[in-house]
Coordinates of N, CA, C and O in Angstrom, one line a residue:
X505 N 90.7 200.3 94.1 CA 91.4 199.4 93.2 C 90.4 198.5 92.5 O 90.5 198.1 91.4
X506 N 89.3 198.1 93.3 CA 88.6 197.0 92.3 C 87.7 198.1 91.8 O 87.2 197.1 91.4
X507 N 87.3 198.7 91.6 CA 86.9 199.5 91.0 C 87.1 200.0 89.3 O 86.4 200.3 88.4
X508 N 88.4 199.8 89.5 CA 89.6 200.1 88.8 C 89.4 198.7 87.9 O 89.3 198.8 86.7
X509 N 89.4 197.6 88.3 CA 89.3 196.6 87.7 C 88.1 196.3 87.1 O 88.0 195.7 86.0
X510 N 87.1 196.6 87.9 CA 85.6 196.7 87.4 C 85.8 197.9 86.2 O 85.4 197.1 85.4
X511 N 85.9 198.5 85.8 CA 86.0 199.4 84.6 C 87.2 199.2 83.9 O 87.3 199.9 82.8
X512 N 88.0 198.3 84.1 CA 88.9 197.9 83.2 C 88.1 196.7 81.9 O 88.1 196.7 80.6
X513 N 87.4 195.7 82.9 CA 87.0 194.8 82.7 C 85.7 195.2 81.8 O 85.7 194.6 80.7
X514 N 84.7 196.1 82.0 CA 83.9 196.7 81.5 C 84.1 196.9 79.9 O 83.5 196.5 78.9
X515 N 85.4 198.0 80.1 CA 86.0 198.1 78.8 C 86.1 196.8 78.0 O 85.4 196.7 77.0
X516 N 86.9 195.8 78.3 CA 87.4 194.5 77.6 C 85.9 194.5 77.1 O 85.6 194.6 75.9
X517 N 84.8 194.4 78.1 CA 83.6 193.7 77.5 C 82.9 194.3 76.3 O 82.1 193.7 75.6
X518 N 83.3 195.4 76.2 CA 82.9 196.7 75.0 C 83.4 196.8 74.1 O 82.7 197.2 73.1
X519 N 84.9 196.4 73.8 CA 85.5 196.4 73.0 C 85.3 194.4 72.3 O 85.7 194.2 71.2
X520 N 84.8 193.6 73.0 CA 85.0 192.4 72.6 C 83.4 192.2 72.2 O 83.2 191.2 71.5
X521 N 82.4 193.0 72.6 CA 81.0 192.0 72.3 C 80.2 193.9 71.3 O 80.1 195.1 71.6
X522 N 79.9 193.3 70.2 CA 79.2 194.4 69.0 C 78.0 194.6 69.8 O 77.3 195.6 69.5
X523 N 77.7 193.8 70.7 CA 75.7 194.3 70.8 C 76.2 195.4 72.0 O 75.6 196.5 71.9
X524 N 77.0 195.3 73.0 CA 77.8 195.8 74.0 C 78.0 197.4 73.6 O 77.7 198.4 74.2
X525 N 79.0 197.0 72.1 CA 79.4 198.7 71.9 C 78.0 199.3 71.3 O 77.9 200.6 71.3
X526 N 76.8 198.5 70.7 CA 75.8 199.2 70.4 C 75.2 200.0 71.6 O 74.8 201.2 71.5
X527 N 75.1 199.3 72.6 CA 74.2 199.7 73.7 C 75.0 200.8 74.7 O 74.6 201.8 75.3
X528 N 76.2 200.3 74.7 CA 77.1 202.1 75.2 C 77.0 203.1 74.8 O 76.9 204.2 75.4
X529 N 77.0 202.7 73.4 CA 76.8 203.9 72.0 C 76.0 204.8 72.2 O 76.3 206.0 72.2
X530 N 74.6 204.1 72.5 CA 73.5 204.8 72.6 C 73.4 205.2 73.9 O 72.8 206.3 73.9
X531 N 73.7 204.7 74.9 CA 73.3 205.2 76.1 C 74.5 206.7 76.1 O 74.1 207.7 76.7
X532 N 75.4 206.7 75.7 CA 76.4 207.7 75.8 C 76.1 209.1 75.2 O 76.0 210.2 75.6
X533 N 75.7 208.4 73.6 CA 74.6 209.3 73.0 C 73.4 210.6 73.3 O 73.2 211.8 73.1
X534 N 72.9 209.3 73.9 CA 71.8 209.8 75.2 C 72.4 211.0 76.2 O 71.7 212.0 76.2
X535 N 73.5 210.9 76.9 CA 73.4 211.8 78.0 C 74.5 213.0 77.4 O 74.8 214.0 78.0
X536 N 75.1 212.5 76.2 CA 75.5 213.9 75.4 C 74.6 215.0 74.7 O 74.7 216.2 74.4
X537 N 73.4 214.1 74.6 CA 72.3 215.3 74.2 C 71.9 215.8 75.3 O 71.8 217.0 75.4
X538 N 71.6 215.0 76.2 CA 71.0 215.3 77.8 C 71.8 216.8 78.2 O 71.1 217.8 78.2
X539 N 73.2 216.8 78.4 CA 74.3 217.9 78.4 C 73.9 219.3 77.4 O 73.8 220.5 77.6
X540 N 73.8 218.6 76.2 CA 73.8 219.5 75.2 C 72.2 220.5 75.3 O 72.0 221.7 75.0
X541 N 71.6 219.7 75.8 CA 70.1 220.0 75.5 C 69.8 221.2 77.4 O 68.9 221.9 77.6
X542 N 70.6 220.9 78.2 CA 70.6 221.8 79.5 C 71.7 223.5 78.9 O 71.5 224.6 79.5
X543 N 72.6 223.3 77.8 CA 72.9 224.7 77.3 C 72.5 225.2 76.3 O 73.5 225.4 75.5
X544 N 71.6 225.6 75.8 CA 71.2 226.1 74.7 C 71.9 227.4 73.6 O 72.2 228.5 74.0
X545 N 71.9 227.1 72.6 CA 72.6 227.9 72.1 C 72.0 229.6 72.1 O 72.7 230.4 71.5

């Protein structure tokens, strides 16, 4: 359960602060290529 709240809360902070969704962005970014880059076409 707090768990649950800890990642609720996370969200609010991502959706409320611009430097926040910059730095998710990118780190999300990052391990979609990370994914992408272990199957090669």
């Amino acid at each position: 359960m707090s768990g649950a709240v800890t990642l609720a809360a996370m969200g609010l902070f991502v959706l409320m602060d611009p430097r926040a969704q910059a730095f998710w962005g990118a780190r999300i970014g990052d391990a979609v290529s990370f994914v992408r880059s272990l199957f090669p076409r």
